[in-house]
Tab-separated table of C-alpha atoms in Angstrom:
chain	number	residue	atom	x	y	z
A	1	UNK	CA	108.078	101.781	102.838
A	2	UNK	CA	105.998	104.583	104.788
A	3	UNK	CA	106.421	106.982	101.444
A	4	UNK	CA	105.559	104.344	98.930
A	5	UNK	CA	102.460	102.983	100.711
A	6	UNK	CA	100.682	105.339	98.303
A	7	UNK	CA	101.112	102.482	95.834
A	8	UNK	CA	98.546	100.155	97.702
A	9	UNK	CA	96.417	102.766	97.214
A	10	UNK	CA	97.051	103.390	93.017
A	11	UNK	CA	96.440	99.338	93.069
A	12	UNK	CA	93.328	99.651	94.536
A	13	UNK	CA	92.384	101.595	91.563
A	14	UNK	CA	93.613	100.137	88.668
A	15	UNK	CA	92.798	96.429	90.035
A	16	UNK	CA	89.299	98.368	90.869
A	17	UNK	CA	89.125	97.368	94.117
A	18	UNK	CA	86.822	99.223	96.347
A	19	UNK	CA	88.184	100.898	100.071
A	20	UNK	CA	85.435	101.494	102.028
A	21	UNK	CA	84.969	105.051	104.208
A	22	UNK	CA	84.858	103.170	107.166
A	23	UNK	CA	88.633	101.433	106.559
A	24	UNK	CA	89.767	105.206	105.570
A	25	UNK	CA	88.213	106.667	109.070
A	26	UNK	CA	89.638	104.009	110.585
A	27	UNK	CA	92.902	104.147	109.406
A	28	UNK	CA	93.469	107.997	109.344
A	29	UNK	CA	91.982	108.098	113.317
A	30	UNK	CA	94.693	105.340	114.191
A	31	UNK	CA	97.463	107.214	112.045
A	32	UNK	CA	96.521	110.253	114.289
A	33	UNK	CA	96.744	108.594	117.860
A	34	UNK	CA	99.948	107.046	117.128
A	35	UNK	CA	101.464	110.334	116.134
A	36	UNK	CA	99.514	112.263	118.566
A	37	UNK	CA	101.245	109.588	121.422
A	38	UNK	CA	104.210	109.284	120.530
A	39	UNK	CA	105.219	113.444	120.126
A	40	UNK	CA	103.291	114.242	123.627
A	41	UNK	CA	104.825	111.075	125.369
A	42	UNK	CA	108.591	110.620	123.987
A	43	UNK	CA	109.444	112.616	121.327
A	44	UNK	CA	109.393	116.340	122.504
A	45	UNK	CA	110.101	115.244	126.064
A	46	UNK	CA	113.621	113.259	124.302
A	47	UNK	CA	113.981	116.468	122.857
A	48	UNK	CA	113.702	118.678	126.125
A	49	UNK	CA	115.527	116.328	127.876
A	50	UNK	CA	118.676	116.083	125.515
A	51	UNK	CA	118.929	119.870	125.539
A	52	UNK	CA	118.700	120.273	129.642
A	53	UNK	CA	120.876	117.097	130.060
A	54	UNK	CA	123.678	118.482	127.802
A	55	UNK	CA	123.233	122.411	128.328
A	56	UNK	CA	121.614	122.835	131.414
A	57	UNK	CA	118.973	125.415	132.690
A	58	UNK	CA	115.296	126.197	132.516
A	59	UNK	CA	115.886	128.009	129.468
A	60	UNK	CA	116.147	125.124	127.385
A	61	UNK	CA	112.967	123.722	128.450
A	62	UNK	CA	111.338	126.913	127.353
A	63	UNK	CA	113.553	126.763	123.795
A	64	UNK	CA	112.407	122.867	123.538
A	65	UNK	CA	108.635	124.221	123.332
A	66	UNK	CA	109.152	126.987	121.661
A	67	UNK	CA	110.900	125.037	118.877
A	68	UNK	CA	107.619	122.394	119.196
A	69	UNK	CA	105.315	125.218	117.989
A	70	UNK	CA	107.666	126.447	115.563
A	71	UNK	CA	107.316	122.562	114.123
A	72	UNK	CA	103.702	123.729	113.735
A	73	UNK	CA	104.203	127.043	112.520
A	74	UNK	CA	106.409	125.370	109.461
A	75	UNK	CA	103.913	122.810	108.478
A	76	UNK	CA	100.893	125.044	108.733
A	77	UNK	CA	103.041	127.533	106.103
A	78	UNK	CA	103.557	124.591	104.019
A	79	UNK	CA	99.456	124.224	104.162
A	80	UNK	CA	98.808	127.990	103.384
A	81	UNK	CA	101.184	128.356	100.468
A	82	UNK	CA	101.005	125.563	98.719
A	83	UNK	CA	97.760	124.301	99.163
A	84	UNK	CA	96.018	121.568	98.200
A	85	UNK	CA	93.866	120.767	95.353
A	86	UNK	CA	91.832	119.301	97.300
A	87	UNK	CA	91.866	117.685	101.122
A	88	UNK	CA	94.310	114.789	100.157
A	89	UNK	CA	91.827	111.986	102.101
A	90	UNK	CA	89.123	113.237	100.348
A	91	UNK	CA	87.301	110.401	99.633
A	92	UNK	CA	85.021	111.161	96.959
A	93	UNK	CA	87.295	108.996	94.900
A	94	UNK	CA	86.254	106.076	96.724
A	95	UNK	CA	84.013	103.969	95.032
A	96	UNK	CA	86.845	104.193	92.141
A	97	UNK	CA	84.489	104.992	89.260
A	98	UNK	CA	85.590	107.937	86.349
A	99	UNK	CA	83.189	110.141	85.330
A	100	UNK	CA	80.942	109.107	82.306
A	101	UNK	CA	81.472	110.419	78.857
A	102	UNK	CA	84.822	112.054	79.400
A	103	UNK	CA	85.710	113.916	76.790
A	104	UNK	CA	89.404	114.922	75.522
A	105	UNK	CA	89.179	118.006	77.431
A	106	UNK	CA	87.983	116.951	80.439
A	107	UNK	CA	90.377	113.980	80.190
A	108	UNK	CA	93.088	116.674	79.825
A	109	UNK	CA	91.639	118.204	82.647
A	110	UNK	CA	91.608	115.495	85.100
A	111	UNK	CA	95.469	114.667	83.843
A	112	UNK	CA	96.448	117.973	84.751
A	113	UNK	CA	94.673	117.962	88.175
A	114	UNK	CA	96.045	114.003	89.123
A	115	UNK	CA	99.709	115.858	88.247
A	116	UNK	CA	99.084	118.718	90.671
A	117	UNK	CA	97.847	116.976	93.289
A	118	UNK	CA	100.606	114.405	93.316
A	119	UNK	CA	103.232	117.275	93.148
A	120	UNK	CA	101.619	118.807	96.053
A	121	UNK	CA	101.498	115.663	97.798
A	122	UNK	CA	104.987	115.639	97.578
A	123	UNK	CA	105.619	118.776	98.852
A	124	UNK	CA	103.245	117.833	101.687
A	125	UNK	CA	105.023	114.529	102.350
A	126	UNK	CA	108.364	115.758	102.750
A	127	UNK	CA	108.424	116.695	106.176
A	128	UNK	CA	106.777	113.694	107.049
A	129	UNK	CA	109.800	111.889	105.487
A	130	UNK	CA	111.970	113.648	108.234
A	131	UNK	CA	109.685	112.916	111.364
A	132	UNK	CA	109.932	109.564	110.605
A	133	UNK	CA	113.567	108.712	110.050
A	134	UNK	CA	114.546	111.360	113.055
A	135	UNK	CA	112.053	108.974	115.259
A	136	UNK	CA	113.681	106.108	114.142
A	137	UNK	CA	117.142	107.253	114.285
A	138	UNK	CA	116.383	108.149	118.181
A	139	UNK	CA	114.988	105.089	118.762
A	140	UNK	CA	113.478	101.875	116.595
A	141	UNK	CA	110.722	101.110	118.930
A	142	UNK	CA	109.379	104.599	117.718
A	143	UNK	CA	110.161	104.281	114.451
A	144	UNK	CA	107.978	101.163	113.321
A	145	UNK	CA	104.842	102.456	114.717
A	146	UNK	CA	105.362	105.968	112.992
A	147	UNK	CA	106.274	104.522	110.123
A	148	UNK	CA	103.139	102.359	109.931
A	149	UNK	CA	100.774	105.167	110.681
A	150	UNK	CA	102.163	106.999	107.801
A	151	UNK	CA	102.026	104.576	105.892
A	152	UNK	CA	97.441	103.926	106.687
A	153	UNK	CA	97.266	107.420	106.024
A	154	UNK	CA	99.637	107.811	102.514
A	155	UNK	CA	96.831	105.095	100.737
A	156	UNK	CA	94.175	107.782	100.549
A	157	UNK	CA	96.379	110.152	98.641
A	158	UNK	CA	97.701	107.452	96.381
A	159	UNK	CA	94.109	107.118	95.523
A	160	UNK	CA	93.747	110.726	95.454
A	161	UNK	CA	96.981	110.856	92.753
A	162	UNK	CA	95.726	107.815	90.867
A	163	UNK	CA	92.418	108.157	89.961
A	164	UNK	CA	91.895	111.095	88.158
A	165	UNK	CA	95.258	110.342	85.967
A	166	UNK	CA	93.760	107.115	85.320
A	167	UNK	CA	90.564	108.446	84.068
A	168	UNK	CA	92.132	111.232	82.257
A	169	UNK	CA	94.836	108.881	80.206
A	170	UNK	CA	93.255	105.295	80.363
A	171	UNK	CA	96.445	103.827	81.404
A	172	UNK	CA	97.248	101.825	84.782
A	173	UNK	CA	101.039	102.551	84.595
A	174	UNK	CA	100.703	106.122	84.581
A	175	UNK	CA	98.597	105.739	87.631
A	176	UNK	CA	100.445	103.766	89.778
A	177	UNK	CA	103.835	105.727	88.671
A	178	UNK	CA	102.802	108.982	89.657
A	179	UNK	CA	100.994	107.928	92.812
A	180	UNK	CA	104.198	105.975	93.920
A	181	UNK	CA	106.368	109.723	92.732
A	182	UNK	CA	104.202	111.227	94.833
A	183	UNK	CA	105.109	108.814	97.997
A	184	UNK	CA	109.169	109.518	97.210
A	185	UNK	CA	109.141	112.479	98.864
A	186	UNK	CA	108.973	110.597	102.261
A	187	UNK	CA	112.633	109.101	101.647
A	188	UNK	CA	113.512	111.829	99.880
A	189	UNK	CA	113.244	113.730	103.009
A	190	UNK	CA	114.365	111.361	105.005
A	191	UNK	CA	117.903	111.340	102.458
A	192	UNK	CA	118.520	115.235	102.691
A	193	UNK	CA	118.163	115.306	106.792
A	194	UNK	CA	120.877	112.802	106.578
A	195	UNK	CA	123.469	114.171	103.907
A	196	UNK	CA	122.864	117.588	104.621
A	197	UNK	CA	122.045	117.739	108.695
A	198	UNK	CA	123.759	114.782	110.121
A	199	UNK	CA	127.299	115.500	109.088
A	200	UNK	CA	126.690	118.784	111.730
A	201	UNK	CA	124.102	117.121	114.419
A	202	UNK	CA	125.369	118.020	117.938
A	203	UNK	CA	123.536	116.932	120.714
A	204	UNK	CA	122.077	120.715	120.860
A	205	UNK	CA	120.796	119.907	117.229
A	206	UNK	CA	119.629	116.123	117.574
A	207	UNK	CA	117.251	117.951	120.440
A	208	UNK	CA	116.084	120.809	118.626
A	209	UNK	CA	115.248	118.425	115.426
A	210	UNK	CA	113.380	116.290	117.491
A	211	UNK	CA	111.285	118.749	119.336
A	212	UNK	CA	110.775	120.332	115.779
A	213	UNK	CA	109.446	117.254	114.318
A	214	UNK	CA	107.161	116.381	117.517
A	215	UNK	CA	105.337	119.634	116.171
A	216	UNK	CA	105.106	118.446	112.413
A	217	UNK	CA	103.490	115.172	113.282
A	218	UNK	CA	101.184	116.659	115.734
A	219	UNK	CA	99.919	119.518	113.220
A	220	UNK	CA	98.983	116.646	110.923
A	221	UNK	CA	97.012	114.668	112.990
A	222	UNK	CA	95.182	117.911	114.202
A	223	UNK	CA	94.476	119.103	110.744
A	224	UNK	CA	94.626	116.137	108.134
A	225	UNK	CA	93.830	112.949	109.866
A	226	UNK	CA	91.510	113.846	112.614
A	227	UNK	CA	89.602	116.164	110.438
A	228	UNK	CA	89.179	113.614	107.403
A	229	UNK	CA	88.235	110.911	109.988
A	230	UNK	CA	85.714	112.573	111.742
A	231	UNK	CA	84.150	113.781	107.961
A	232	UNK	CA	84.173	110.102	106.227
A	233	UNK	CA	82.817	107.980	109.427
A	234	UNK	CA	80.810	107.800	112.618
A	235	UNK	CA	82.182	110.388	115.352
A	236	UNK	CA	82.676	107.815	117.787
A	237	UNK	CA	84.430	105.036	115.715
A	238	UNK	CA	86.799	107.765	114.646
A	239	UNK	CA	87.378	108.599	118.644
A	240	UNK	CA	88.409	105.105	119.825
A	241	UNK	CA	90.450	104.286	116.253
A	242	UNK	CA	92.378	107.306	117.506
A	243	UNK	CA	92.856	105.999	121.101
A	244	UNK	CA	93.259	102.100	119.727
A	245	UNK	CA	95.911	103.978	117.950
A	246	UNK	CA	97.331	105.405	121.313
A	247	UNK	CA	97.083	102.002	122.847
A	248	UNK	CA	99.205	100.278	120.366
A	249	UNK	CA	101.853	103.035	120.507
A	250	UNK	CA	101.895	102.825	124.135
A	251	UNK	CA	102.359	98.883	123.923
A	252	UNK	CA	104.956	98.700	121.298
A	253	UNK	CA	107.202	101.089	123.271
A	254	UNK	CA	106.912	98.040	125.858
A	255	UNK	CA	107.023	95.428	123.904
A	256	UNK	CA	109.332	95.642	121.143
């Protein structure tokens, strides 16, 4: 559901429906407290605390953050070698309009570049696929909340996917279908962590995963969702959206 919430945002542009830059800031500020929370307050401290628990000694503390940064170090390689297109909540696809007077090459063009961008996306996507279904296999209560703040910040880059295939072919279908590929590589992530890792997970490697994964989700809130927020809306509305995101974290982990 988290992967294929780039679909809400392909509908959006084939039904022509406009999403403002406020609801984007908004929603990609949120996105980021909730991940931000969650990794600083029970993620990578579950994943310390497995490791010491089990194995014992101060050196596993030290291996617990030093597997956190390598979390970062991975997803920041993912960023330099296969980068973007373009930043995937850019939002100068907003207002949902094609160029005028598109010609066959440009239309060709703009096919090519939707296709790129949405198989990027998917290479982008896939370790978010495995920070969310690690988080929810430790524990529900963090799962839903994860899972929903992917999900706010996946509609951007199904608009990002959909609109320049849609103005390059003319047809809805091949909009929404390659936006919604492009959001498969959540649960396709999500499917290799648990036919090719879980059949070996050890308490050793359930705690290493998780502290690895507290670093993926925290590298994308520092340098996708913060960064978009603060460019497409007021400073300070992206500021509390990111601690109204914290708050609601904090709550569900007491409530649900």
């Amino acid at each position: 559901l988290a992967g294929l919430s780039t679909c809400i945002g392909a509908i959006a542009v084939v039904m022509k429906k406009n999403i403002s830059d406020t609801y984007l800031s908004i929603s990609l500020a949120f996105s980021a407290g909730v991940m931000i929370f969650v990794s600083f307050n029970e993620i990578l401290p579950e994943g310390k605390s497995i490791m010491i628990e089990h194995y014992g000694g101060d050196k596993w503390m030290l291996i617990a953050y030093g597997l956190f940064f390598l979390g970062i170090i991975l997803t920041a390689l993912i960023d330099k070698f296969v980068p973007l297109p373009s930043n995937p909540h850019e939002l100068a696809y907003t207002h949902l309009q094609c160029p005028i007077d598109v010609d066959e090459i440009r239309k060709n063009k703009l096919t090519r570049m939707g296709l790129f961008t949405a198989f990027v996306i998917m290479l982008h996507n896939f370790p978010e696929g495995i920070a969310t279904f690690m988080t929810s296999m430790n524990d529900i209560r963090m799962g839903v909340p994860i899972a929903l703040a992917v999900a706010l910040h996946n509609i951007p880059e199904g608009i990002v996917v959909s609109v320049p295939i849609y103005c390059g072919t003319g047809s809805k279908w091949q909009a929404f279908k390659f936006a919604a590929i492009s959001g498969l590589a959540e649960p396709l992530g999500a499917l290799v962590t648990y036919l090719i890792l879980m059949p070996y997970f050890s308490d050793l490697m359930y705690g290493a995963v998780m502290s690895i994964v507290a670093g993926i989700m925290v590298y994308i809130a520092f340098d996708e969702l913060l960064p978009a927020a603060q460019e497409y809306g007021e400073h300070h509305i992206a500021i509390w959206s990111l601690i109204a995101g914290m708050l609601v974290m904090a709550l569900s982990l007491v409530i649900i």
